XYZ file of N, CA and C in Angstrom:
573
model
N 0.834 -1.183 0.000
C 0.000 0.000 0.000
C 0.875 1.241 0.000
N 0.377 2.272 -0.575
C 1.158 3.502 -0.631
C 0.966 4.297 0.647
N 1.914 5.201 0.901
C 1.826 6.056 2.076
C 0.645 7.028 1.971
N 0.116 7.207 0.747
C -0.945 8.168 0.518
C -2.326 7.623 0.870
N -2.429 6.412 1.340
C -3.724 5.802 1.627
C -4.404 6.537 2.781
N -5.577 7.089 2.500
C -6.358 7.831 3.476
C -7.542 6.958 3.890
N -7.486 6.383 5.079
C -8.503 5.436 5.539
C -9.881 6.087 5.598
N -9.962 7.303 6.091
C -11.268 7.960 6.203
C -11.899 8.193 4.839
N -11.104 8.646 3.897
C -11.627 8.866 2.534
C -12.027 7.535 1.903
N -11.183 6.506 2.057
C -11.477 5.169 1.534
C -12.802 4.672 2.093
N -12.999 4.805 3.401
C -14.228 4.345 4.046
C -15.449 5.105 3.513
N -15.321 6.427 3.363
C -16.425 7.244 2.840
C -16.756 6.858 1.394
N -15.732 6.626 0.564
C -15.948 6.205 -0.822
C -16.626 4.839 -0.879
N -16.194 3.928 -0.017
C -16.775 2.588 0.022
C -18.249 2.649 0.429
N -18.550 3.434 1.453
C -19.949 3.579 1.897
C -20.807 4.202 0.800
N -20.264 5.162 0.060
C -21.010 5.795 -1.039
C -21.299 4.774 -2.144
N -20.319 3.937 -2.473
C -20.533 2.890 -3.484
C -21.613 1.915 -3.028
N -21.604 1.579 -1.761
C -22.607 0.646 -1.238
C -24.012 1.263 -1.300
N -24.124 2.534 -0.958
C -25.430 3.208 -1.034
C -25.925 3.262 -2.477
N -25.023 3.548 -3.405
C -25.386 3.606 -4.821
C -25.863 2.233 -5.307
N -25.183 1.180 -4.901
C -25.587 -0.166 -5.310
C -26.941 -0.529 -4.706
N -27.159 -0.202 -3.442
C -28.464 -0.466 -2.817
C -29.583 0.245 -3.579
N -29.328 1.472 -4.003
C -30.327 2.236 -4.763
C -30.611 1.547 -6.097
N -29.568 1.088 -6.771
C -29.730 0.365 -8.034
C -30.583 -0.891 -7.823
N -30.260 -1.664 -6.788
C -31.006 -2.896 -6.528
C -32.468 -2.603 -6.193
N -32.741 -1.500 -5.522
C -34.103 -1.173 -5.100
C -34.960 -0.645 -6.240
N -34.364 0.115 -7.183
C -35.163 0.874 -8.141
C -34.936 0.580 -9.615
N -33.788 0.115 -9.988
C -33.440 0.034 -11.410
C -34.161 -1.123 -12.106
N -34.611 -0.915 -13.346
C -35.284 -1.995 -14.087
C -34.401 -3.228 -14.292
N -33.079 -3.068 -14.298
C -32.177 -4.202 -14.480
C -31.680 -4.786 -13.152
N -32.305 -4.413 -12.061
C -31.951 -4.966 -10.757
C -32.170 -6.474 -10.764
N -31.289 -7.229 -10.095
C -31.513 -8.675 -10.001
C -32.617 -9.051 -9.003
N -33.052 -8.092 -8.200
C -34.143 -8.358 -7.261
C -35.433 -8.450 -8.078
N -36.156 -9.562 -7.977
C -37.396 -9.686 -8.744
C -38.335 -8.509 -8.442
N -39.032 -7.991 -9.467
C -39.876 -6.799 -9.290
C -40.845 -6.900 -8.107
N -41.417 -8.060 -7.873
C -42.360 -8.217 -6.773
C -41.733 -8.144 -5.393
N -40.396 -8.216 -5.325
C -39.701 -8.198 -4.031
C -38.995 -6.870 -3.757
N -39.019 -5.954 -4.717
C -38.249 -4.706 -4.574
C -38.796 -3.790 -3.494
N -40.105 -3.769 -3.309
C -40.663 -2.892 -2.266
C -40.177 -3.285 -0.879
N -39.952 -4.584 -0.660
C -39.498 -5.069 0.648
C -37.972 -5.006 0.798
N -37.268 -4.742 -0.305
C -35.800 -4.700 -0.271
C -35.331 -3.476 0.510
N -34.513 -3.705 1.544
C -34.021 -2.566 2.334
C -32.495 -2.479 2.362
N -31.874 -3.025 1.349
C -30.417 -2.909 1.235
C -29.710 -4.239 1.384
N -28.519 -4.296 0.794
C -27.683 -5.484 0.886
C -26.996 -5.531 2.244
N -26.540 -6.706 2.603
C -25.778 -6.892 3.839
C -24.286 -6.844 3.505
N -23.517 -6.184 4.351
C -22.077 -6.053 4.140
C -21.327 -6.334 5.442
N -20.116 -6.866 5.303
C -19.200 -6.873 6.436
C -18.796 -5.422 6.673
N -18.438 -5.089 7.907
C -17.954 -3.740 8.195
C -16.692 -3.468 7.376
N -16.537 -2.248 6.873
C -15.307 -1.921 6.141
C -14.081 -2.202 7.008
N -13.097 -2.845 6.421
C -11.897 -3.216 7.169
C -10.674 -3.029 6.274
N -9.854 -2.006 6.550
C -8.687 -1.764 5.703
C -7.665 -2.903 5.721
N -7.750 -3.813 6.686
C -6.838 -4.964 6.683
C -7.085 -5.871 5.480
N -8.271 -5.785 4.881
C -8.592 -6.590 3.706
C -8.369 -5.823 2.408
N -7.708 -4.701 2.488
C -7.258 -3.959 1.306
C -5.753 -4.186 1.254
N -5.339 -5.065 0.361
C -3.952 -5.532 0.345
C -3.284 -5.194 -0.984
N -1.981 -5.193 -0.962
C -1.209 -5.024 -2.185
C -0.805 -6.406 -2.664
N -1.141 -6.698 -3.920
C -0.812 -8.003 -4.503
C 0.283 -7.819 -5.546
N 1.189 -8.786 -5.596
C 2.223 -8.801 -6.618
C 1.725 -9.649 -7.778
N 1.870 -9.124 -8.971
C 1.318 -9.748 -10.171
C 2.344 -10.646 -10.846
N 1.898 -11.827 -11.266
C 2.663 -12.696 -12.167
C 1.768 -12.912 -13.386
N 2.160 -12.335 -14.516
C 1.367 -12.420 -15.738
C 1.687 -13.741 -16.435
N 0.651 -14.364 -16.980
C 0.823 -15.607 -17.741
C 0.930 -15.239 -19.219
N 2.137 -15.396 -19.776
C 2.362 -15.011 -21.172
C 1.550 -15.853 -22.147
N 1.306 -17.097 -21.798
C 0.508 -17.984 -22.635
C -0.660 -18.472 -21.778
N -1.682 -17.619 -21.608
C -2.763 -17.935 -20.667
C -3.467 -19.256 -20.974
N -3.657 -20.043 -19.921
C -4.327 -21.337 -20.065
C -5.832 -21.164 -19.927
N -6.603 -21.903 -20.739
C -8.054 -21.871 -20.576
C -8.452 -22.525 -19.253
N -9.453 -21.951 -18.609
C -9.973 -22.500 -17.365
C -11.494 -22.618 -17.518
N -12.000 -23.842 -17.631
C -13.458 -23.997 -17.701
C -14.059 -23.763 -16.321
N -15.151 -23.008 -16.286
C -15.853 -22.750 -15.026
C -17.287 -23.225 -15.163
N -17.716 -24.020 -14.194
C -19.119 -24.405 -14.145
C -19.935 -23.177 -13.786
N -21.212 -23.198 -14.173
C -22.089 -22.093 -13.821
C -23.228 -22.610 -12.948
N -23.985 -21.695 -12.407
C -25.092 -22.057 -11.508
C -26.206 -22.813 -12.231
N -26.255 -22.727 -13.564
C -27.285 -23.468 -14.306
C -26.774 -24.804 -14.828
N -25.506 -25.130 -14.542
C -24.940 -26.404 -14.982
C -24.195 -26.325 -16.299
N -24.150 -25.141 -16.901
C -23.365 -24.965 -18.126
C -21.890 -24.846 -17.759
N -21.066 -24.720 -18.790
C -19.645 -24.461 -18.586
C -19.251 -23.266 -19.445
N -18.506 -22.330 -18.867
C -17.981 -21.191 -19.617
C -16.461 -21.246 -19.546
N -15.829 -20.659 -20.562
C -14.363 -20.690 -20.615
C -13.792 -19.294 -20.392
N -12.877 -19.241 -19.488
C -12.080 -18.045 -19.263
C -10.631 -18.447 -19.485
N -9.741 -17.474 -19.518
C -8.312 -17.773 -19.519
C -7.697 -17.156 -18.276
N -6.755 -17.884 -17.679
C -6.044 -17.414 -16.491
C -4.942 -16.484 -16.977
N -5.108 -15.195 -16.740
C -4.160 -14.219 -17.270
C -3.118 -13.760 -16.252
N -3.426 -13.914 -14.968
C -2.473 -13.448 -13.952
C -2.702 -14.183 -12.636
N -1.634 -14.291 -11.884
C -1.698 -14.792 -10.513
C -1.318 -13.626 -9.607
N -2.115 -13.444 -8.558
C -1.910 -12.343 -7.625
C -1.512 -12.913 -6.276
N -0.331 -12.567 -5.812
C 0.157 -13.040 -4.517
C 0.044 -11.903 -3.513
N -0.497 -12.231 -2.337
C -0.704 -11.191 -1.330
C -0.570 -11.778 0.059
N -0.325 -10.897 1.015
C -0.255 -11.274 2.426
C -1.448 -10.668 3.144
N -1.981 -11.418 4.094
C -3.007 -10.891 4.994
C -2.383 -10.769 6.367
N -2.404 -9.579 6.894
C -1.905 -9.332 8.245
C -2.992 -8.558 8.960
N -3.657 -9.211 9.891
C -4.778 -8.583 10.568
C -4.422 -8.228 12.000
N -5.126 -7.216 12.497
C -4.896 -6.749 13.866
C -5.408 -7.745 14.904
N -6.368 -8.565 14.532
C -6.987 -9.509 15.465
C -6.096 -10.742 15.622
N -5.568 -11.009 16.826
C -4.668 -12.155 17.013
C -5.378 -13.501 16.833
N -6.714 -13.525 16.848
C -7.439 -14.778 16.660
C -7.594 -15.155 15.189
N -7.233 -14.248 14.283
C -7.373 -14.517 12.850
C -6.025 -14.876 12.248
N -6.069 -15.771 11.250
C -4.841 -16.220 10.603
C -4.258 -15.144 9.703
N -2.954 -14.965 9.801
C -2.212 -14.173 8.829
C -1.624 -15.178 7.839
N -1.055 -14.682 6.782
C -0.373 -15.590 5.883
C -0.285 -15.069 4.474
N 0.446 -15.834 3.638
C 0.610 -15.518 2.224
C -0.388 -16.355 1.431
N -1.018 -15.719 0.459
C -2.039 -16.380 -0.349
C -1.851 -15.996 -1.803
N -2.467 -16.783 -2.693
C -2.505 -16.398 -4.092
C -3.900 -16.651 -4.639
N -4.252 -15.832 -5.608
C -5.552 -15.913 -6.248
C -5.322 -15.574 -7.722
N -6.156 -16.122 -8.588
C -5.962 -15.932 -10.021
C -6.974 -14.956 -10.593
N -6.544 -14.235 -11.615
C -7.401 -13.301 -12.341
C -7.626 -13.856 -13.741
N -8.845 -13.694 -14.232
C -9.241 -14.280 -15.505
C -9.831 -13.215 -16.419
N -9.897 -13.559 -17.697
C -10.638 -12.766 -18.673
C -11.312 -13.738 -19.634
N -12.333 -13.237 -20.325
C -12.933 -14.027 -21.388
C -11.860 -14.258 -22.440
N -12.067 -15.220 -23.323
C -11.030 -15.526 -24.305
C -10.781 -14.382 -25.281
N -11.734 -13.487 -25.436
C -11.544 -12.282 -26.249
C -11.743 -11.077 -25.321
N -10.727 -10.670 -24.562
C -10.909 -9.696 -23.486
C -11.402 -8.313 -23.908
N -10.872 -7.732 -24.989
C -11.331 -6.415 -25.429
C -11.442 -5.408 -24.276
N -10.360 -5.204 -23.571
C -10.316 -4.164 -22.537
C -11.214 -4.437 -21.328
N -11.649 -5.663 -21.158
C -12.527 -5.928 -20.013
C -11.701 -6.004 -18.737
N -12.334 -5.744 -17.590
C -11.582 -5.823 -16.328
C -11.177 -7.268 -16.028
N -10.250 -7.406 -15.124
C -9.839 -8.736 -14.671
C -10.922 -9.269 -13.740
N -11.303 -10.505 -13.958
C -12.376 -11.158 -13.208
C -11.735 -12.054 -12.155
N -12.092 -11.838 -10.884
C -11.503 -12.597 -9.777
C -12.634 -13.213 -8.947
N -13.111 -14.402 -9.349
C -14.116 -15.096 -8.541
C -13.403 -15.888 -7.448
N -14.004 -15.970 -6.265
C -13.332 -16.721 -5.201
C -14.347 -17.259 -4.193
N -13.898 -18.265 -3.507
C -14.580 -18.799 -2.318
C -13.599 -18.639 -1.169
N -14.122 -18.599 0.039
C -13.268 -18.529 1.220
C -14.017 -19.212 2.356
N -13.498 -19.145 3.553
C -14.122 -19.861 4.674
C -15.422 -19.221 5.159
N -15.846 -18.089 4.571
C -17.170 -17.546 4.890
C -18.228 -18.078 3.919
N -17.794 -18.673 2.803
C -18.710 -19.113 1.753
C -19.701 -20.143 2.296
N -20.984 -19.881 2.028
C -22.042 -20.781 2.476
C -22.459 -20.564 3.919
N -21.776 -19.666 4.602
C -22.119 -19.369 5.984
C -22.435 -17.882 6.115
N -21.411 -17.049 6.047
C -21.613 -15.604 6.139
C -21.718 -14.953 4.758
N -21.311 -15.662 3.718
C -21.399 -15.125 2.360
C -22.048 -16.169 1.446
N -22.441 -15.733 0.269
C -23.200 -16.549 -0.681
C -22.521 -17.887 -0.962
N -23.324 -18.940 -0.987
C -22.814 -20.305 -1.154
C -22.114 -20.542 -2.489
N -22.390 -19.721 -3.493
C -21.745 -19.879 -4.791
C -20.441 -19.112 -4.930
N -20.018 -18.413 -3.875
C -18.791 -17.628 -3.929
C -19.086 -16.171 -4.231
N -18.030 -15.391 -4.293
C -18.151 -13.959 -4.566
C -17.187 -13.574 -5.673
N -17.353 -12.349 -6.169
C -16.549 -11.852 -7.275
C -15.887 -10.534 -6.901
N -14.794 -10.268 -7.601
C -14.192 -8.940 -7.642
C -13.823 -8.668 -9.095
N -13.788 -7.415 -9.465
C -13.299 -7.006 -10.779
C -12.196 -5.994 -10.550
N -11.100 -6.194 -11.246
C -9.956 -5.297 -11.103
C -9.750 -4.536 -12.395
N -9.722 -3.237 -12.282
C -9.425 -2.375 -13.422
C -7.954 -1.978 -13.312
N -7.253 -2.088 -14.413
C -5.866 -1.625 -14.439
C -5.780 -0.509 -15.469
N -4.971 0.496 -15.183
C -4.870 1.620 -16.107
C -3.957 1.315 -17.292
N -3.386 0.116 -17.291
C -2.536 -0.332 -18.409
C -2.433 -1.855 -18.308
N -1.821 -2.477 -19.312
C -1.614 -3.920 -19.243
C -0.685 -4.236 -18.074
N -1.058 -5.236 -17.301
C -0.224 -5.622 -16.166
C 1.009 -6.372 -16.647
N 2.080 -6.225 -15.889
C 3.323 -6.930 -16.166
C 3.763 -7.646 -14.906
N 4.515 -8.732 -15.082
C 5.033 -9.477 -13.943
C 5.860 -8.543 -13.062
N 5.597 -8.611 -11.760
C 6.294 -7.762 -10.801
C 5.511 -6.520 -10.425
N 4.480 -6.180 -11.217
C 3.639 -5.039 -10.855
C 2.956 -5.308 -9.525
N 2.570 -4.236 -8.867
C 1.769 -4.350 -7.656
C 0.420 -3.703 -7.926
N -0.629 -4.343 -7.441
C -1.984 -3.858 -7.652
C -2.740 -3.974 -6.332
N -3.626 -3.028 -6.059
C -4.427 -3.092 -4.839
C -5.570 -4.073 -5.058
N -5.691 -4.991 -4.135
C -6.751 -5.997 -4.125
C -7.586 -5.693 -2.883
N -8.774 -5.113 -3.095
C -9.594 -4.683 -1.967
C -10.788 -5.624 -1.819
N -10.690 -6.555 -0.885
C -11.759 -7.523 -0.659
C -13.025 -6.863 -0.107
N -12.935 -5.624 0.345
C -14.127 -4.898 0.769
C -15.064 -4.635 -0.410
N -14.550 -4.780 -1.630
C -15.350 -4.601 -2.841
C -15.904 -5.930 -3.368
N -15.640 -7.025 -2.669
C -16.157 -8.334 -3.100
C -17.684 -8.294 -3.102
N -18.257 -8.834 -4.167
C -19.706 -8.772 -4.284
C -20.309 -10.127 -4.619
N -21.578 -10.239 -4.309
C -22.356 -11.445 -4.559
C -22.885 -11.377 -5.988
N -22.754 -12.459 -6.767
C -23.271 -12.422 -8.139
C -24.793 -12.355 -8.168
N -25.326 -11.853 -9.291
C -26.768 -11.654 -9.444
C -27.572 -12.943 -9.279
N -26.978 -14.086 -9.587
C -27.727 -15.349 -9.499
C -28.147 -15.676 -8.061
N -27.565 -15.020 -7.082
C -27.976 -15.232 -5.691
C -29.364 -14.657 -5.427
N -29.792 -13.724 -6.278
C -31.052 -13.025 -6.063
C -32.168 -13.490 -7.001
N -31.786 -14.101 -8.118
C -32.789 -14.533 -9.087
C -32.236 -15.671 -9.943
N -33.051 -16.689 -10.158
C -32.633 -17.833 -10.977
C -32.565 -17.490 -12.457
N -32.990 -16.295 -12.852
C -32.896 -15.910 -14.258
C -31.456 -15.614 -14.666
N -30.548 -15.490 -13.699
C -29.144 -15.228 -13.985
C -28.346 -16.527 -13.869
N -27.344 -16.637 -14.715
C -26.456 -17.794 -14.744
C -25.046 -17.289 -14.474
N -24.447 -17.719 -13.382
C -23.170 -17.143 -12.951
C -22.069 -18.192 -12.890
N -20.845 -17.830 -13.295
C -19.715 -18.739 -13.140
C -19.421 -19.003 -11.658
N -19.068 -20.223 -11.357
C -18.660 -20.595 -9.997
C -17.139 -20.530 -9.914
N -16.586 -20.025 -8.827
C -15.131 -19.924 -8.716
C -14.466 -21.297 -8.856
N -13.442 -21.383 -9.692
C -12.726 -22.659 -9.819
C -11.974 -22.972 -8.532
N -11.697 -24.242 -8.325
C -11.067 -24.683 -7.073
C -9.746 -23.973 -6.800
N -9.031 -23.575 -7.842
C -7.756 -22.877 -7.621
C -7.948 -21.509 -6.961
N -9.174 -21.021 -6.902
C -9.459 -19.747 -6.229
C -10.277 -19.942 -4.955
N -10.143 -21.091 -4.347
C -10.758 -21.338 -3.044
C -9.708 -21.017 -1.990
N -9.913 -19.955 -1.263
C -8.948 -19.499 -0.261
C -9.210 -20.179 1.072
N -8.158 -20.667 1.666
C -8.260 -21.355 2.968
C -8.142 -20.356 4.110
N -8.963 -19.323 4.043
C -8.978 -18.295 5.069
C -10.343 -17.615 4.989
N -10.813 -17.067 6.094
C -12.071 -16.323 6.093
C -11.793 -14.892 5.651
N -12.492 -14.459 4.600
C -12.384 -13.081 4.127
C -13.645 -12.368 4.567
N -13.614 -11.791 5.767
C -14.775 -11.120 6.360
C -14.837 -9.676 5.853
N -15.016 -9.553 4.545
C -15.055 -8.239 3.901
C -15.963 -8.318 2.684
N -16.539 -7.182 2.312
C -17.401 -7.144 1.139
C -18.840 -7.529 1.479
N -19.566 -7.990 0.455
C -20.949 -8.355 0.653
C -21.048 -9.672 1.418
N -22.110 -9.779 2.193
C -22.370 -10.980 2.973
C -23.854 -11.313 2.873
N -24.234 -12.429 3.433
C -25.630 -12.769 3.507
C -26.106 -12.466 4.922
N -27.423 -12.408 5.097
C -27.981 -12.058 6.411
C -27.623 -13.064 7.468
């Protein structure tokens, strides 16, 4: 992380993004909340913002990206390519929580066309405190990533895919290589 990281500003920006998303889910015609349930919708559930889950990851780019088939919630299979591996450390203030080094993979569709990096994952909250199908993150880079680059990986931005709210959506399930053996108590959660 850079010395310029302002926790108060980060927290305010994160809360604003969450409010904007809640508004979208409550009112927008493309909301994944079925129309008959929108009046009762009073916002998504989130873990409390925690800067310990905003980490710096070191990038290893795959020059010859391998295809990775991902099952979906409807039983189909979609193909992504593994374009990068992100290595990061978790160091938390709570002595009861595990610290350690971890890696997670970033993917793109086979024809990326400037799309963000897709990072689906499961962790030890999956199926308990977070959606049973896993969660997603999307990483935007201002240029093509290169091996050795560092990128901020903010698990506070982890979100639940639309298929958790409606069966009309078909979502990729995180591949086993992105199952983290640690609880990531950040981002969206279930009630």
